[in-house]
mmCIF file of C-alpha atoms in Angstrom:
data_model
loop_
_atom_site.group_PDB
_atom_site.id
_atom_site.type_symbol
_atom_site.label_atom_id
_atom_site.label_comp_id
_atom_site.label_asym_id
_atom_site.label_seq_id
_atom_site.Cartn_x
_atom_site.Cartn_y
_atom_site.Cartn_z
ATOM 1 C CA ALA A 9 12.814 -11.148 -16.388
ATOM 2 C CA ASP A 10 14.982 -12.953 -13.875
ATOM 3 C CA TYR A 11 13.750 -10.884 -10.945
ATOM 4 C CA ALA A 12 10.546 -9.074 -10.100
ATOM 5 C CA ALA A 13 9.219 -7.230 -7.076
ATOM 6 C CA LEU A 14 6.028 -5.470 -6.130
ATOM 7 C CA ALA A 15 6.559 -3.024 -3.293
ATOM 8 C CA THR A 16 3.663 -1.124 -1.742
ATOM 9 C CA GLY A 17 2.725 0.722 1.394
ATOM 10 C CA TRP A 18 4.586 3.874 0.515
ATOM 11 C CA GLY A 19 4.890 5.502 3.925
ATOM 12 C CA GLY A 20 6.896 8.643 3.345
ATOM 13 C CA GLU A 21 10.299 7.206 2.511
ATOM 14 C CA GLU A 22 9.600 3.496 2.942
ATOM 15 C CA LEU A 23 8.236 0.721 0.802
ATOM 16 C CA ASP A 24 7.125 -1.621 3.547
ATOM 17 C CA VAL A 25 5.327 -4.534 1.856
ATOM 18 C CA TRP A 26 7.396 -6.540 -0.619
ATOM 19 C CA VAL A 27 6.475 -9.495 -2.825
ATOM 20 C CA THR A 28 9.435 -10.787 -4.804
ATOM 21 C CA SER A 29 10.299 -13.383 -7.396
ATOM 22 C CA GLY A 30 13.697 -14.691 -8.456
ATOM 23 C CA VAL A 31 15.464 -14.323 -5.102
ATOM 24 C CA ASP A 32 15.478 -17.500 -3.045
ATOM 25 C CA PRO A 33 14.528 -17.242 0.654
ATOM 26 C CA ASP A 34 18.120 -17.770 1.872
ATOM 27 C CA ALA A 35 19.381 -14.941 -0.348
ATOM 28 C CA ALA A 36 16.497 -12.706 0.817
ATOM 29 C CA ARG A 37 17.467 -13.331 4.464
ATOM 30 C CA ALA A 38 21.103 -12.552 3.650
ATOM 31 C CA ILE A 39 20.090 -9.261 2.031
ATOM 32 C CA GLY A 40 18.146 -8.245 5.128
ATOM 33 C CA ARG A 41 15.965 -5.172 4.978
ATOM 34 C CA PRO A 42 14.486 -4.531 1.498
ATOM 35 C CA PRO A 43 15.205 -1.301 -0.395
ATOM 36 C CA GLN A 44 13.612 1.755 1.171
ATOM 37 C CA GLY A 45 12.558 3.881 -1.760
ATOM 38 C CA ARG A 46 15.716 5.810 -2.441
ATOM 39 C CA GLY A 47 17.817 5.783 -5.580
ATOM 40 C CA LEU A 48 16.222 4.361 -8.687
ATOM 41 C CA LEU A 49 13.203 2.791 -6.951
ATOM 42 C CA GLY A 50 12.532 6.023 -5.097
ATOM 43 C CA ALA A 51 12.725 7.978 -8.354
ATOM 44 C CA VAL A 52 10.042 5.749 -9.897
ATOM 45 C CA VAL A 53 7.678 6.590 -7.036
ATOM 46 C CA HIS A 54 8.648 10.237 -6.496
ATOM 47 C CA GLN A 55 8.598 11.077 -10.213
ATOM 48 C CA GLY A 56 5.502 8.964 -10.850
ATOM 49 C CA ARG A 57 6.826 7.599 -14.105
ATOM 50 C CA SER A 58 8.414 4.479 -15.516
ATOM 51 C CA ILE A 59 12.185 4.238 -15.666
ATOM 52 C CA ARG A 60 14.006 1.771 -17.891
ATOM 53 C CA ALA A 61 17.751 1.274 -17.777
ATOM 54 C CA ALA A 62 19.912 -0.927 -19.977
ATOM 55 C CA ASP A 63 22.092 -1.486 -16.896
ATOM 56 C CA LEU A 64 20.755 -0.109 -13.642
ATOM 57 C CA ARG A 65 24.261 -0.213 -12.153
ATOM 58 C CA ALA A 66 25.293 2.521 -14.633
ATOM 59 C CA HIS A 67 22.194 4.685 -14.008
ATOM 60 C CA PRO A 68 23.036 7.974 -12.223
ATOM 61 C CA LEU A 69 20.354 7.332 -9.558
ATOM 62 C CA PHE A 70 21.586 3.831 -8.687
ATOM 63 C CA GLU A 71 22.859 3.705 -5.092
ATOM 64 C CA GLY A 72 24.281 0.190 -5.025
ATOM 65 C CA PHE A 73 23.143 -3.222 -3.847
ATOM 66 C CA PRO A 74 23.245 -4.351 -0.228
ATOM 67 C CA ALA A 75 25.540 -7.213 0.688
ATOM 68 C CA GLY A 76 24.203 -10.542 -0.547
ATOM 69 C CA HIS A 77 21.956 -8.997 -3.202
ATOM 70 C CA PRO A 78 22.013 -10.839 -6.539
ATOM 71 C CA PRO A 79 23.501 -8.851 -9.406
ATOM 72 C CA MET A 80 20.961 -7.195 -11.705
ATOM 73 C CA ALA A 81 21.455 -5.273 -14.926
ATOM 74 C CA SER A 82 18.594 -4.412 -17.298
ATOM 75 C CA PHE A 83 15.768 -2.836 -15.294
ATOM 76 C CA VAL A 84 12.204 -1.528 -15.686
ATOM 77 C CA GLY A 85 10.535 0.171 -12.722
ATOM 78 C CA VAL A 86 6.928 1.359 -12.882
ATOM 79 C CA PRO A 87 4.834 3.209 -10.272
ATOM 80 C CA VAL A 88 1.833 1.342 -8.860
ATOM 81 C CA MET A 89 -1.047 3.738 -8.529
ATOM 82 C CA TRP A 90 -4.761 4.246 -8.263
ATOM 83 C CA GLY A 91 -5.983 7.470 -9.845
ATOM 84 C CA ASP A 92 -3.354 10.062 -8.968
ATOM 85 C CA ARG A 93 -2.214 8.272 -5.798
ATOM 86 C CA ILE A 94 1.099 6.431 -6.069
ATOM 87 C CA PHE A 95 1.560 3.782 -3.412
ATOM 88 C CA GLY A 96 4.364 1.603 -4.636
ATOM 89 C CA THR A 97 6.403 0.226 -7.478
ATOM 90 C CA LEU A 98 6.612 -2.831 -9.673
ATOM 91 C CA TYR A 99 9.976 -3.630 -11.112
ATOM 92 C CA VAL A 100 11.569 -6.341 -13.189
ATOM 93 C CA ALA A 101 15.262 -6.910 -13.844
ATOM 94 C CA ARG A 102 17.572 -9.258 -15.676
ATOM 95 C CA ARG A 103 20.914 -10.766 -14.719
ATOM 96 C CA PRO A 104 24.069 -9.209 -16.130
ATOM 97 C CA GLY A 105 24.736 -10.604 -19.612
ATOM 98 C CA ALA A 106 21.028 -11.284 -20.344
ATOM 99 C CA ASP A 107 19.178 -9.482 -23.128
ATOM 100 C CA GLU A 108 18.091 -5.938 -22.361
ATOM 101 C CA LEU A 109 14.457 -5.387 -21.418
ATOM 102 C CA SER A 110 12.597 -3.900 -24.405
ATOM 103 C CA ASP A 111 9.900 -1.303 -25.036
ATOM 104 C CA GLU A 112 7.412 -4.191 -25.196
ATOM 105 C CA ASP A 113 8.647 -5.487 -21.836
ATOM 106 C CA GLN A 114 8.150 -2.030 -20.346
ATOM 107 C CA MET A 115 4.591 -1.814 -21.741
ATOM 108 C CA MET A 116 3.813 -5.213 -20.221
ATOM 109 C CA VAL A 117 5.149 -4.168 -16.805
ATOM 110 C CA GLU A 118 3.117 -0.932 -17.033
ATOM 111 C CA MET A 119 -0.050 -2.958 -17.771
ATOM 112 C CA LEU A 120 0.684 -5.274 -14.843
ATOM 113 C CA ALA A 121 1.297 -2.301 -12.531
ATOM 114 C CA GLU A 122 -2.017 -0.752 -13.591
ATOM 115 C CA ARG A 123 -3.858 -3.975 -12.811
ATOM 116 C CA ALA A 124 -1.988 -4.369 -9.530
ATOM 117 C CA GLY A 125 -3.089 -0.852 -8.563
ATOM 118 C CA ILE A 126 -6.720 -1.711 -9.306
ATOM 119 C CA ALA A 127 -6.519 -4.992 -7.379
ATOM 120 C CA ILE A 128 -4.781 -3.456 -4.372
ATOM 121 C CA GLU A 129 -7.245 -0.553 -4.195
ATOM 122 C CA SER A 130 -10.177 -2.954 -4.524
ATOM 123 C CA ALA A 131 -8.793 -5.082 -1.669
ATOM 124 C CA ARG A 132 -8.234 -1.940 0.432
ATOM 125 C CA GLN A 133 -11.820 -0.775 -0.148
ATOM 126 C CA THR A 134 -13.155 -4.228 0.704
ATOM 127 C CA GLU A 135 -11.143 -4.202 3.943
ATOM 128 C CA VAL A 136 -12.354 -0.699 4.843
ATOM 129 C CA SER A 137 -15.966 -1.722 4.144
ATOM 130 C CA ALA A 138 -15.637 -4.863 6.268
ATOM 131 C CA ARG A 139 -14.069 -2.882 9.124
ATOM 132 C CA GLU A 140 -16.871 -0.282 8.943
ATOM 133 C CA ARG A 141 -19.512 -3.026 8.864
ATOM 134 C CA ARG A 142 -17.984 -4.613 12.010
ATOM 135 C CA ARG A 143 -17.908 -1.218 13.728
ATOM 136 C CA LEU A 144 -21.595 -0.611 12.920
ATOM 137 C CA GLU A 145 -22.516 -4.100 14.135
ATOM 138 C CA LEU A 146 -20.735 -3.418 17.440
ATOM 139 C CA LEU A 147 -22.468 -0.049 17.806
ATOM 140 C CA THR A 148 -25.836 -1.622 17.042
ATOM 141 C CA ALA A 149 -25.229 -4.380 19.595
ATOM 142 C CA ALA A 150 -24.053 -1.866 22.203
ATOM 143 C CA THR A 151 -27.066 0.366 21.599
ATOM 144 C CA ALA A 152 -29.445 -2.622 21.851
ATOM 145 C CA SER A 153 -27.903 -3.774 25.132
ATOM 146 C CA GLU A 154 -28.096 -0.253 26.586
ATOM 147 C CA THR A 155 -31.818 0.041 25.823
ATOM 148 C CA ASP A 156 -32.431 -3.353 27.458
ATOM 149 C CA PHE A 157 -31.410 -1.828 30.799
ATOM 150 C CA ILE A 158 -33.600 1.247 30.527
ATOM 151 C CA ASP A 159 -37.245 0.835 31.561
ATOM 152 C CA LEU A 160 -38.869 3.862 30.018
ATOM 153 C CA ALA A 161 -41.997 3.462 32.191
ATOM 154 C CA GLU A 162 -39.882 3.959 35.325
ATOM 155 C CA THR A 163 -38.031 7.021 34.111
ATOM 156 C CA THR A 164 -38.962 10.548 35.081
ATOM 157 C CA PRO A 165 -38.809 13.124 32.331
ATOM 158 C CA PHE A 166 -36.110 15.734 32.812
ATOM 159 C CA ARG A 167 -37.579 19.071 33.808
ATOM 160 C CA PRO A 168 -35.218 21.953 34.360
ATOM 161 C CA GLU A 169 -36.172 23.941 37.429
ATOM 162 C CA THR A 170 -35.939 27.632 38.120
ATOM 163 C CA THR A 171 -34.150 28.951 41.193
ATOM 164 C CA ASP A 172 -37.434 28.989 43.118
ATOM 165 C CA GLY A 173 -38.065 25.269 42.562
ATOM 166 C CA GLU A 174 -40.747 25.722 39.911
ATOM 167 C CA CYS A 175 -40.583 23.914 36.621
ATOM 168 C CA ALA A 176 -39.177 26.179 33.914
ATOM 169 C CA VAL A 177 -40.975 24.431 31.075
#
């Protein structure tokens, strides 16, 4: 493939984290905002299935390239998922005039997307665990500092009183 992209962080209609290959930094800046999950890329995520096109420009779901975008033709887009949860897409494409991406290419991209889903979910779980561990450490420290200020020998037990001043317990 001449181009590849992994887009994750599916937030409703937006793919908000992009890792790309084949587009130099100057071209990426000229393109501006990355695709937002409509057209062909959106179909991959919304339908939850791979889409391969001999020429993505001729595909009925193709919505065009933004200004400055390099031309692409043969295309394979695959959902990135963990279990039943789809949270992005992995796609590869070739320049116009290059050989068409094959069934074998599609299988390879599907395997890569599966592994990317596992890796991303593993990283997410590690981050959640670390955040929870920090929260528990802060709560433990806060609880320890609170008990340092309380001298239990100087405290008076709480005793609810009746209306006549007598202890109700």
